[in-house]
Short mmCIF file of C-alpha atoms in Angstrom, two decimals:
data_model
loop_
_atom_site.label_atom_id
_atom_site.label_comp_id
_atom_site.label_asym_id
_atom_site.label_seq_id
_atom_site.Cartn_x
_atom_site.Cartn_y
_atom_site.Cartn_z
CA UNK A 153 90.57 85.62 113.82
CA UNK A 154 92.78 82.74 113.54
CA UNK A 155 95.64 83.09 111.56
CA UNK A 156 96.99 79.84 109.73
CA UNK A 157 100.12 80.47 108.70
CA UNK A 158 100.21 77.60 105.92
CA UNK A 159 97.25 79.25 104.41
CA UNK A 160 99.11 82.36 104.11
CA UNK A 161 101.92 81.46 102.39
CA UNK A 162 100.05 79.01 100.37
CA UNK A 163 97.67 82.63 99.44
CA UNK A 164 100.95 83.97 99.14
CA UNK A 165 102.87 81.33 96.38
CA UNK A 166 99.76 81.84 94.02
CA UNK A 167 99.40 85.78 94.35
CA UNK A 168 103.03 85.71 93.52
CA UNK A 169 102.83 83.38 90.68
CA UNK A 170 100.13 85.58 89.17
CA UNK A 171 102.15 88.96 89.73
CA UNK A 172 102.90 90.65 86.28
CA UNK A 173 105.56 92.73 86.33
CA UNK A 174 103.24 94.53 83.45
CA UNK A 175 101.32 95.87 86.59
CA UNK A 176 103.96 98.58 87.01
CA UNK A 177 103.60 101.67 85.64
CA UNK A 178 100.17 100.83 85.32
CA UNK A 179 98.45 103.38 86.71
CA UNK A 180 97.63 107.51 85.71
CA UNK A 181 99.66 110.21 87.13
CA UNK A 182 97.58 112.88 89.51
CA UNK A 183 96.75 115.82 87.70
CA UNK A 184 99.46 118.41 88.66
CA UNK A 185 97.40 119.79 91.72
CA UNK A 186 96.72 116.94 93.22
CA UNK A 187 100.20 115.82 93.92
CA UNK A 188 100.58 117.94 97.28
CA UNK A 189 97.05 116.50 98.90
CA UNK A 190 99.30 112.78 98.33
CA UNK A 191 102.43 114.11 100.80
CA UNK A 192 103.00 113.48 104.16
CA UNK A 193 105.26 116.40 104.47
CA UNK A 194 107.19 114.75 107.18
CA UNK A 195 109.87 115.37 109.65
CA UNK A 196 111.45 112.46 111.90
CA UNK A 197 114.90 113.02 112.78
CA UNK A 198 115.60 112.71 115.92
CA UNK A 199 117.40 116.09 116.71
CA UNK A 200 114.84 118.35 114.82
CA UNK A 201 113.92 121.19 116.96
CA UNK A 202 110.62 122.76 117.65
CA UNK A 203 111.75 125.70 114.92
CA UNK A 204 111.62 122.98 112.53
CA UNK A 205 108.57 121.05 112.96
CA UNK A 206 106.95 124.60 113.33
CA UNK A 207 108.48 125.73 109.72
CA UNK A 208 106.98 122.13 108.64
CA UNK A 209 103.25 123.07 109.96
CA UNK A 210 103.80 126.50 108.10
CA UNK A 211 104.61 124.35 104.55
CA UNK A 212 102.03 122.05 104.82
CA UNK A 213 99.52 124.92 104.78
CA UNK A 214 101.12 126.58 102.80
CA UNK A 215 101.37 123.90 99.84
CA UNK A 216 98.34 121.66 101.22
CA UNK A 217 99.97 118.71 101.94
CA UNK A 218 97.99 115.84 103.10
CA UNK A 219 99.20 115.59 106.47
CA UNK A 220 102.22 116.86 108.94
CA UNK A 221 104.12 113.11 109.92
CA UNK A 222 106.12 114.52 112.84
CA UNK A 223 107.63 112.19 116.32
CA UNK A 224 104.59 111.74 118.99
CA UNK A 225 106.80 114.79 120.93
CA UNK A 226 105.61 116.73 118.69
CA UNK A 227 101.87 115.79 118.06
CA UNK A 228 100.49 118.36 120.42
CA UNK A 229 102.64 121.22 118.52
CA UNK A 230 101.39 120.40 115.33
CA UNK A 231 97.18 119.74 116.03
CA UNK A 232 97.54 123.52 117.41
CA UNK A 233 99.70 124.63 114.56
CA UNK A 234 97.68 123.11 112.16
CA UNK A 235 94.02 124.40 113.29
CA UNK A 236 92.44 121.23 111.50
CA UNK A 237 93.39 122.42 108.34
CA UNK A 238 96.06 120.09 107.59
CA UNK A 239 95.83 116.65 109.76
CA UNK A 240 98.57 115.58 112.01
CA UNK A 241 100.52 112.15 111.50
CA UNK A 242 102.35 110.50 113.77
CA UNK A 243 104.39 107.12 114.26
CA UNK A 244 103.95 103.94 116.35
CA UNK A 245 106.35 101.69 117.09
CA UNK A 246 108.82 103.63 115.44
CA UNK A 247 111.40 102.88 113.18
CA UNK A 248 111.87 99.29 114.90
CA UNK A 249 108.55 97.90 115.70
CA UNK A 250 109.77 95.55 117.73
CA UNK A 251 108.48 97.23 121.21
CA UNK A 252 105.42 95.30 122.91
CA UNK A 253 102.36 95.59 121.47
CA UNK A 254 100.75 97.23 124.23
CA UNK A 255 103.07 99.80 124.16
CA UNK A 256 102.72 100.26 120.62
CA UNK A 257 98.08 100.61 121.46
CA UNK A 258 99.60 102.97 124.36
CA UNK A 259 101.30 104.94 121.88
CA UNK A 260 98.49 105.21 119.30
CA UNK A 261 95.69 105.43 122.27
CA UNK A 262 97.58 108.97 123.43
CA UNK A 263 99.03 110.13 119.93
CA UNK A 264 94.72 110.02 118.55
CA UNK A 265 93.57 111.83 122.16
CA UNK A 266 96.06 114.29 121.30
CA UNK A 267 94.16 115.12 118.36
CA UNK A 268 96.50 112.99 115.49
CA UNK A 269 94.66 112.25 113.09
CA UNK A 270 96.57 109.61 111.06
CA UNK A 271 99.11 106.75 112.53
CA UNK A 272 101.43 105.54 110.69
CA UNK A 273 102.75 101.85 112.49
CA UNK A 274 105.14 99.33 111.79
CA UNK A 275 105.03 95.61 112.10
CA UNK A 276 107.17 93.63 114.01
CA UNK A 277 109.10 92.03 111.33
CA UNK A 278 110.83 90.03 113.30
CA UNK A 279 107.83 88.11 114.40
CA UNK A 280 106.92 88.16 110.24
CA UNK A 281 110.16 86.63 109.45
CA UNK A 282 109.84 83.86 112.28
CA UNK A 283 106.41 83.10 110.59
CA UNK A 284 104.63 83.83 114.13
CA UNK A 285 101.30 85.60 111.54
CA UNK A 286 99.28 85.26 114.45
CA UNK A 287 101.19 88.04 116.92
CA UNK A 288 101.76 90.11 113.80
CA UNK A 289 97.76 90.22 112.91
CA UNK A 290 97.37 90.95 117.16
CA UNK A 291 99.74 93.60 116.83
CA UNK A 292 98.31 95.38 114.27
CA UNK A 293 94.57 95.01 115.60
CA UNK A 294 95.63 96.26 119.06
CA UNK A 295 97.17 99.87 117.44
CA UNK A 296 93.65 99.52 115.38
CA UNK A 297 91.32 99.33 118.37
CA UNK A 298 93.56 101.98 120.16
CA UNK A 299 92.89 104.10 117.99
CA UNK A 300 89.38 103.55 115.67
CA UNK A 301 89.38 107.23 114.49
CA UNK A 302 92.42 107.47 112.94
CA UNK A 303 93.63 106.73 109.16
CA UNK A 304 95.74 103.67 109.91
CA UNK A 305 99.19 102.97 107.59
CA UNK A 306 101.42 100.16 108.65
CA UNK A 307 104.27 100.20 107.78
CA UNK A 308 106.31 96.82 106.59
CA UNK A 309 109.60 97.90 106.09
CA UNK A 310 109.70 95.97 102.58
CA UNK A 311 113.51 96.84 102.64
CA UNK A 312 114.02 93.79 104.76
CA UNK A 313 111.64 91.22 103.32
CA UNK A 314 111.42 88.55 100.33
CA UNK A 315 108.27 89.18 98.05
CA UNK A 316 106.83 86.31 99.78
CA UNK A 317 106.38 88.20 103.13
CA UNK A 318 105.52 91.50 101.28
CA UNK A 319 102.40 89.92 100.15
CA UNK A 320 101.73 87.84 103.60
CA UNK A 321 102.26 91.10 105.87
CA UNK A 322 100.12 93.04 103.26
CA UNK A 323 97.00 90.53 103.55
CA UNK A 324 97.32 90.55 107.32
CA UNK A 325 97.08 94.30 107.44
CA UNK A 326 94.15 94.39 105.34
CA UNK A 327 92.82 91.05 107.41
CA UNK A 328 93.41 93.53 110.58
CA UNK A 329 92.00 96.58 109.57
CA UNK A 330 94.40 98.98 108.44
CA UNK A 331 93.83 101.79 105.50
CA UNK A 332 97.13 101.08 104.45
CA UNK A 333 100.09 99.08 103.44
CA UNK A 334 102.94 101.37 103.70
CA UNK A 335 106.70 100.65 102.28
CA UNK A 336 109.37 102.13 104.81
CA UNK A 337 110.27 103.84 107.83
CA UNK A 338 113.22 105.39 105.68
CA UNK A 339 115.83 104.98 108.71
CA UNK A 340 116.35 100.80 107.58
CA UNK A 341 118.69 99.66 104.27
CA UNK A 342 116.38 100.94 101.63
CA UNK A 343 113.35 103.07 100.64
CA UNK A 344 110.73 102.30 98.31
CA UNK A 345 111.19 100.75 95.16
CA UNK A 346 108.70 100.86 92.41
CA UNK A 347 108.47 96.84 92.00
CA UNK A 348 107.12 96.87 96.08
CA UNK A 349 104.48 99.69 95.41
CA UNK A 350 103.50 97.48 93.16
CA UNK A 351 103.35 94.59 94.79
CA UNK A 352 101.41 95.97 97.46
CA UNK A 353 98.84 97.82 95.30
CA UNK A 354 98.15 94.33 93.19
CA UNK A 355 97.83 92.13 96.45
CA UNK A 356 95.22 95.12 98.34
CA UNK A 357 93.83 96.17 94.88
CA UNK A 358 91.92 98.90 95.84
CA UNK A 359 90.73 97.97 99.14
CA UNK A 360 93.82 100.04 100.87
CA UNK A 361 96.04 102.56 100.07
CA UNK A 362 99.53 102.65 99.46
CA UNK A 363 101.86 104.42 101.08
CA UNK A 364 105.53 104.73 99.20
CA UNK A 365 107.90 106.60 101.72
CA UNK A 366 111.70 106.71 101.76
CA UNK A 367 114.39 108.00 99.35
CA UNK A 368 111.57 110.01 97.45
CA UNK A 369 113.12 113.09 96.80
CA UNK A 370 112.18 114.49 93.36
CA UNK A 371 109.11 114.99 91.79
CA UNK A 372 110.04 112.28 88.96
CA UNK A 373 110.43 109.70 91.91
CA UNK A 374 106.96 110.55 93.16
CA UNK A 375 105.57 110.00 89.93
CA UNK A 376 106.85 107.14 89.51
CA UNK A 377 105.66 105.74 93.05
CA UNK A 378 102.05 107.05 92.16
CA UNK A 379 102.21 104.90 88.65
CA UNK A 380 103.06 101.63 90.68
CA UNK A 381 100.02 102.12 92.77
CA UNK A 382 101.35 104.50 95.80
CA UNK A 383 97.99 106.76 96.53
CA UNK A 384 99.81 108.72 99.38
CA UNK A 385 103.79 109.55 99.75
CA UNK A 386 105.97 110.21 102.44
CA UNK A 387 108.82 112.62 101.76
CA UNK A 388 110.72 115.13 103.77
CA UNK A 389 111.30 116.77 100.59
CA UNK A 390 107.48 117.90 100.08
CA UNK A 391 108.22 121.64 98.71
CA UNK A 392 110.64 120.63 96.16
CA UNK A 393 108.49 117.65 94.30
CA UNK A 394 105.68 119.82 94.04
CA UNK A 395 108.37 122.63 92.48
CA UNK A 396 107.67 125.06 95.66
CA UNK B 1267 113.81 120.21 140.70
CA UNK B 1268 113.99 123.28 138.21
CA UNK B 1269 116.60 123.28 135.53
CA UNK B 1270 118.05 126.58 135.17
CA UNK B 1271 119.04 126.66 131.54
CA UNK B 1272 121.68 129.75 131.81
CA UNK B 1273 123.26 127.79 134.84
CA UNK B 1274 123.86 124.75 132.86
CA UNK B 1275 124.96 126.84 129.94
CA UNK B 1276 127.75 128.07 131.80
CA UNK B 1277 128.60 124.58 134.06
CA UNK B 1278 128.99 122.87 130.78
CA UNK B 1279 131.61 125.94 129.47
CA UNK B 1280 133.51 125.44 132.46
CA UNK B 1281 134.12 122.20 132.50
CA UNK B 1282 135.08 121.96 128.72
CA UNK B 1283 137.48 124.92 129.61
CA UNK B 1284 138.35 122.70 132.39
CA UNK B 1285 138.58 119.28 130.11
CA UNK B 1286 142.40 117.60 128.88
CA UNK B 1287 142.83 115.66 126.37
CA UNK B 1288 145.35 113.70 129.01
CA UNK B 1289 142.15 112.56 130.30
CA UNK B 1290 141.64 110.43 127.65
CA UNK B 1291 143.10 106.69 127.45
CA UNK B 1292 144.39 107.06 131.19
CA UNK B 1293 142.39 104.44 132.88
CA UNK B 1294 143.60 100.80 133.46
CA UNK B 1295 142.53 97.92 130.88
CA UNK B 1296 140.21 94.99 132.76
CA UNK B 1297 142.02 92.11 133.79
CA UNK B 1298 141.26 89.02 131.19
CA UNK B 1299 138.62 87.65 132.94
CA UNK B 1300 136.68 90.95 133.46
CA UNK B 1301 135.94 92.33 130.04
CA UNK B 1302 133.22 89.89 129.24
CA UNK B 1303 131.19 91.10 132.58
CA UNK B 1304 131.21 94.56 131.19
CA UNK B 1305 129.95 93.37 127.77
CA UNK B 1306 125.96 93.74 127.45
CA UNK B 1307 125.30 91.52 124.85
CA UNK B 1308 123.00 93.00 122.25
CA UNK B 1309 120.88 92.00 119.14
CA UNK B 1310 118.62 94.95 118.05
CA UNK B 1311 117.93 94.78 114.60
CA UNK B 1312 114.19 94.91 113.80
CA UNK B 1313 114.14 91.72 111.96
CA UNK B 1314 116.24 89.41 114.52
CA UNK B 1315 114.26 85.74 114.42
CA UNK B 1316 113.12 84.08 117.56
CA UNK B 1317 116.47 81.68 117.18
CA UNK B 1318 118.74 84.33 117.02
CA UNK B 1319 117.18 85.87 120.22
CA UNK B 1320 117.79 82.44 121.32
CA UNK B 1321 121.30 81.87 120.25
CA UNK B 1322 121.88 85.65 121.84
CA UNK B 1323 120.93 84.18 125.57
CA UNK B 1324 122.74 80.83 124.93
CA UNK B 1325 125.77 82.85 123.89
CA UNK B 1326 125.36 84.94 127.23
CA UNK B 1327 125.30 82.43 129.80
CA UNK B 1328 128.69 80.43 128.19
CA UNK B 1329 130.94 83.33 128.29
CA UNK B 1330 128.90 85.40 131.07
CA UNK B 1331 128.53 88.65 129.45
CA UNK B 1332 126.83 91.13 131.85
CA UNK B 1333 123.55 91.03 130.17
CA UNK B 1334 121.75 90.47 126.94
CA UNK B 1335 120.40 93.52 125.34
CA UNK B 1336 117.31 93.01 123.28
CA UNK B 1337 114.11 94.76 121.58
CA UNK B 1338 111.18 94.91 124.12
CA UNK B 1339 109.07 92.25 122.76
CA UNK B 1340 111.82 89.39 123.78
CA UNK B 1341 112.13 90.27 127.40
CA UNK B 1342 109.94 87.75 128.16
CA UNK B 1343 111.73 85.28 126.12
CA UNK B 1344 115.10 86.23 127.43
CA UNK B 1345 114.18 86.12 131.47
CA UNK B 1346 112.79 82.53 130.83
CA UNK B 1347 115.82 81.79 128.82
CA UNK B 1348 118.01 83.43 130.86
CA UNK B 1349 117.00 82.34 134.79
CA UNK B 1350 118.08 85.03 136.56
CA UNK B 1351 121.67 83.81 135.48
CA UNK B 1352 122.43 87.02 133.39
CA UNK B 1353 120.48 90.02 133.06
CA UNK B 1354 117.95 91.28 130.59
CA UNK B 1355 118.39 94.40 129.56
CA UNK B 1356 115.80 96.09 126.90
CA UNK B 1357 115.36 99.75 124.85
CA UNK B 1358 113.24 102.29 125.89
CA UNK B 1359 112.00 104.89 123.43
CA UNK B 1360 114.33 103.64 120.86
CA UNK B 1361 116.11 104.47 118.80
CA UNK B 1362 114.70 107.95 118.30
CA UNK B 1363 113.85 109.55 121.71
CA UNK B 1364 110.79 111.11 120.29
CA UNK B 1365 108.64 109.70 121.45
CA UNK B 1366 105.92 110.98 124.78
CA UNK B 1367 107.25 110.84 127.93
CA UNK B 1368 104.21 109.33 129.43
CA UNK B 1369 104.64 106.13 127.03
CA UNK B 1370 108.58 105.95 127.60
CA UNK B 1371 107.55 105.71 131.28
CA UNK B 1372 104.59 103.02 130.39
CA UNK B 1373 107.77 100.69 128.45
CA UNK B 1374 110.12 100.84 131.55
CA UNK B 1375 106.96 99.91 133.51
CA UNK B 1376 106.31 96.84 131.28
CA UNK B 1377 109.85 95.77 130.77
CA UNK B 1378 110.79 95.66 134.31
CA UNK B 1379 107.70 93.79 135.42
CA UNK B 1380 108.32 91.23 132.80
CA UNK B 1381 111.79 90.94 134.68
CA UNK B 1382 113.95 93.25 132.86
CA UNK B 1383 116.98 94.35 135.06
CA UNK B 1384 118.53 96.85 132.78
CA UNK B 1385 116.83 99.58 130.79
CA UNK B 1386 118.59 101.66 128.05
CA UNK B 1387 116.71 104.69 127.26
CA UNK B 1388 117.25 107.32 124.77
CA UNK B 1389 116.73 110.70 125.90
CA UNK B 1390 114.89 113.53 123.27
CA UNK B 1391 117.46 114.96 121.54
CA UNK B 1392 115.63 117.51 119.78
CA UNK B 1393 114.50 118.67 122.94
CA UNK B 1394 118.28 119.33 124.12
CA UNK B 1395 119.34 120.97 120.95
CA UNK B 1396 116.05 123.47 121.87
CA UNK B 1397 117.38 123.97 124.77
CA UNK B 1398 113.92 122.37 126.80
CA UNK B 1399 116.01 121.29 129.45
CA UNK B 1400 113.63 120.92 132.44
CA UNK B 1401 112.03 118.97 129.68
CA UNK B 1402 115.03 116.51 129.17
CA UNK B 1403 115.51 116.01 132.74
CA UNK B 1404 111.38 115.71 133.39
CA UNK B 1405 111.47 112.73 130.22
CA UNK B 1406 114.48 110.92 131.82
CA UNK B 1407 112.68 111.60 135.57
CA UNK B 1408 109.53 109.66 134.53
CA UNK B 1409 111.23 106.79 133.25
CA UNK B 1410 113.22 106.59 136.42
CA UNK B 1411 110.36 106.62 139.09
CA UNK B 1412 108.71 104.34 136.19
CA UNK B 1413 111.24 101.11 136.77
CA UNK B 1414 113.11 102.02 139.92
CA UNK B 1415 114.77 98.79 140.49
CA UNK B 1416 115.87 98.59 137.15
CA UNK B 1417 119.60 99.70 136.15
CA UNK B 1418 118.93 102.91 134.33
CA UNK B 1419 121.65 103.79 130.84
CA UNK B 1420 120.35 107.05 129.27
CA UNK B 1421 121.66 106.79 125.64
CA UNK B 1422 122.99 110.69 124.46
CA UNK B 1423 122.91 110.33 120.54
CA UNK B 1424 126.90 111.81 121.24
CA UNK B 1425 126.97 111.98 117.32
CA UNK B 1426 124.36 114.22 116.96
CA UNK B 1427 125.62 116.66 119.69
CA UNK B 1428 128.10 119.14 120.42
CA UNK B 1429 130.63 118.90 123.33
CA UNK B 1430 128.49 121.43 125.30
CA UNK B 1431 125.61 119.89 124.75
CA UNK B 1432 127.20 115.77 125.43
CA UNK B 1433 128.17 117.97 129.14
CA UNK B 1434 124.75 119.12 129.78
CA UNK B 1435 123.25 116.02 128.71
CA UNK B 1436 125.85 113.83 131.22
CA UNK B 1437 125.05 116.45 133.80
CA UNK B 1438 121.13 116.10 133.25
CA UNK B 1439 121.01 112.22 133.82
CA UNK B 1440 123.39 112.48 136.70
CA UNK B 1441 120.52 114.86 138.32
CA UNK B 1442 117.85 112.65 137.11
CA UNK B 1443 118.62 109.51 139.08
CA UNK B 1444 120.44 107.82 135.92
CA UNK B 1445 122.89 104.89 136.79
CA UNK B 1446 124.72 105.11 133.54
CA UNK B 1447 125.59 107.52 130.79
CA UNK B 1448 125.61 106.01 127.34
CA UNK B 1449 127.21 106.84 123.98
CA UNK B 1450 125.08 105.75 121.21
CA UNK B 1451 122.20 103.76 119.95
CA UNK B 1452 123.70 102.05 116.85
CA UNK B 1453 121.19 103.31 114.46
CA UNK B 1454 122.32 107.03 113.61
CA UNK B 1455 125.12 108.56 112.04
CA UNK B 1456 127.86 107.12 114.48
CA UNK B 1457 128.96 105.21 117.69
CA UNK B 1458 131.25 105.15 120.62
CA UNK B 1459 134.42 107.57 120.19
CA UNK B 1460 137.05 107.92 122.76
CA UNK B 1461 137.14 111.58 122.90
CA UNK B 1462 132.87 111.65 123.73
CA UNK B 1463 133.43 108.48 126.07
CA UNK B 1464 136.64 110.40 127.99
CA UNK B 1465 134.15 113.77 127.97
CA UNK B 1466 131.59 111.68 129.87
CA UNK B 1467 133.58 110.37 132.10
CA UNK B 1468 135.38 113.23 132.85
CA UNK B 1469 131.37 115.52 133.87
CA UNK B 1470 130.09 112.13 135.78
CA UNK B 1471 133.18 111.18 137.82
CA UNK B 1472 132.45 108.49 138.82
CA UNK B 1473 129.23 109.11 140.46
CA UNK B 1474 127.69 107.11 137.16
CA UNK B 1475 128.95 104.62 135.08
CA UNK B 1476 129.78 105.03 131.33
CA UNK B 1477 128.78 102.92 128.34
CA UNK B 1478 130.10 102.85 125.00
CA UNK B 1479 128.12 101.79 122.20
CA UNK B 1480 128.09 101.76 118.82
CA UNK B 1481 130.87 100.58 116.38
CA UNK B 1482 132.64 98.16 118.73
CA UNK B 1483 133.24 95.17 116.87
CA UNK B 1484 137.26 94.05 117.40
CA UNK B 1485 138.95 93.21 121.64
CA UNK B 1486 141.13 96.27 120.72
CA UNK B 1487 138.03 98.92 119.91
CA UNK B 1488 137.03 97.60 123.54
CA UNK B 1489 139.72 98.41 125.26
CA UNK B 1490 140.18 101.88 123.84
CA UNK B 1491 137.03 102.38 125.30
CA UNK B 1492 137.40 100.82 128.68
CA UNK B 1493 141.01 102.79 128.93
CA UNK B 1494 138.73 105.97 127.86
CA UNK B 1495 136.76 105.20 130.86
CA UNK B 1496 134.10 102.99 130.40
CA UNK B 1497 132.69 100.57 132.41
CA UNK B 1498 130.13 99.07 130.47
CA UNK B 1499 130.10 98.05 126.60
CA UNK B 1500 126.93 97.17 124.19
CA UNK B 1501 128.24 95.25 121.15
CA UNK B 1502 126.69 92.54 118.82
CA UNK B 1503 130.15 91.27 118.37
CA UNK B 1504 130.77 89.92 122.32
CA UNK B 1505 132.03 86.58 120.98
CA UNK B 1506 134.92 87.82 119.01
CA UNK B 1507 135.56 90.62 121.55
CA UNK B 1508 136.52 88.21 124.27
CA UNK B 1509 137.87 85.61 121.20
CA UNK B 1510 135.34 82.82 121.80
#
């Protein structure tokens, strides 16, 4: 594919233009046992010790969680923890997304071989913000062909870009093949806000998913995510939003 | 080699039985015309433009800073920019450490045979605080053999560890073939202090150098750290540092 960038923003002005902010809080709230099956009960800190992402594997049985989203260290850990039960997440790229992109198909080549199941990515924004589309489409088609099994979330890191780019990085993920648009690393300036989600769910409609992660702590702020749009949620704080 | 956990346990009591405070700020300051050559000259935020990479290399080659230090995907850019005047220096596994060995060793690969002369790798810190020592050492071994012409800096985390464990740590990289010892990344919960950079210097004699990272934004942080005992600084602020 051949990315033209004038196109995109062009796509981008009118999608924008036609944005309601009605669109928020638009959507139903999960019935109350379906809110665990939406976390990625997830652990990235650099300093957390096996002990820890073991007690994490133990929750996400426990409470069903979607997925464990754990450092590529710990990917083996987790597959055998988890018995397939629960699938294993892991990053790419991650938080910066600024390392080459082979690196970054390297990454999600060995992370789905070692039996993860989901990747969540992020984009080089600083490529995005110098308008270079083209390597930011490559980029995220190399992590996709590296690894075709896996549920693919790219991650923007909306924290750091104008509405404008929201909407251009979500169309090239889509364009690229990812499952979904995702909000934040949580380790940048900010999390997710409500008015991104949104964003994001009105420019894929319903041909991705949206991931809201970062700063979601309560169960309130995960409802609120999952009315703008958010179909999955990333949270280190999995047991007490779902009152466990 | 095999680590011997208990063994480094009980080097890294000694020698902070063994450790004065005297140590710290006892070194001489550079002469004027030196502190810029210890300065590596770094722009990592995810969303640095193209131009500001740019700018960074300009900046580099008027005051002759030792190197710049840049995300992966702008080695390229800065050896072309930079013609073997200053070095390029780039991150490995960064900012979080956690990520496999094997790929760690794939992005020193990359980055030195796109021209990279400096590598600054962070080693797994959760890893340490579990004790997997042999595991530390084997991570920061790979990346070693990986780019052996390359200037190796293995970045601690020192705010996320204890005295003991910033000993072990110097002591590991020391054993592994590592050139430098560094402070910090930049992107957790603190930088450079005197009292870490002095502890460093203190286990490594000077068999390695020392960088300090992390915070260093006025000529008189600088030379707190160079009088601490390092011999290498990464800041964003160079310019002002040497008042250009």
């Amino acid at each position: 594919m051949n990315v033209v960038n004038k196109e995109y923003q062009n796509k981008a002005r009118r999608l924008l233009e036609n944005w309601q902010d009605e669109e928020i809080f638009s959507r139903n709230e999960p019935a109350e046992n379906l809110l665990a099956g939406m976390i990625d009960h997830t652990l990235l800190k650099p300093d957390a010790s096996i002990a820890a992402v073991n007690k994490l594997c133990k929750e996400a049985r426990e409470y069903k969680f979607a997925s464990v989203c754990v450092n590529p260290v710990h990917v083996e850990r987790c597959v055998q923890n988890l018995e397939n039960e629960i699938a294993t997440c892991t990053v790419i790229g991650f938080p910066l997304g600024s390392n080459h992109t082979d690196i970054k198909a390297a990454e999600a080549q060995l992370a789905e071989k070692q039996g993860a199941r989901e990747l969540d990515m992020v984009l080089n924004v600083g490529l995005l913000k110098t308008a270079n589309y083209q390597d930011v489409f490559e980029d995220i088609k190399a992590v996709r062909l590296a690894g075709p099994e896996a549920v693919l979330k790219v991650i923007l890191e909306t924290c750091l870009l104008t509405e404008a780019e929201i909407i251009i990085a979500s169309l090239l993920c889509r364009e690229a093949g990812a499952d979904y648009v995702k909000t934040s690393t949580g380790f940048s300036s900010g999390g997710a806000t409500v008015e991104h989600v949104s964003l994001m769910r009105y420019v894929v409609n319903d041909d991705l998913g949206v991931k809201a992660a970062g700063g979601i702590r309560t169960r309130e702020d995960a409802l609120k995510m999952v009315r703008a749009g958010a179909t999955r949620l990333g949270a280190s704080a999995g047991v007490s939003i779902i009152g466990g």
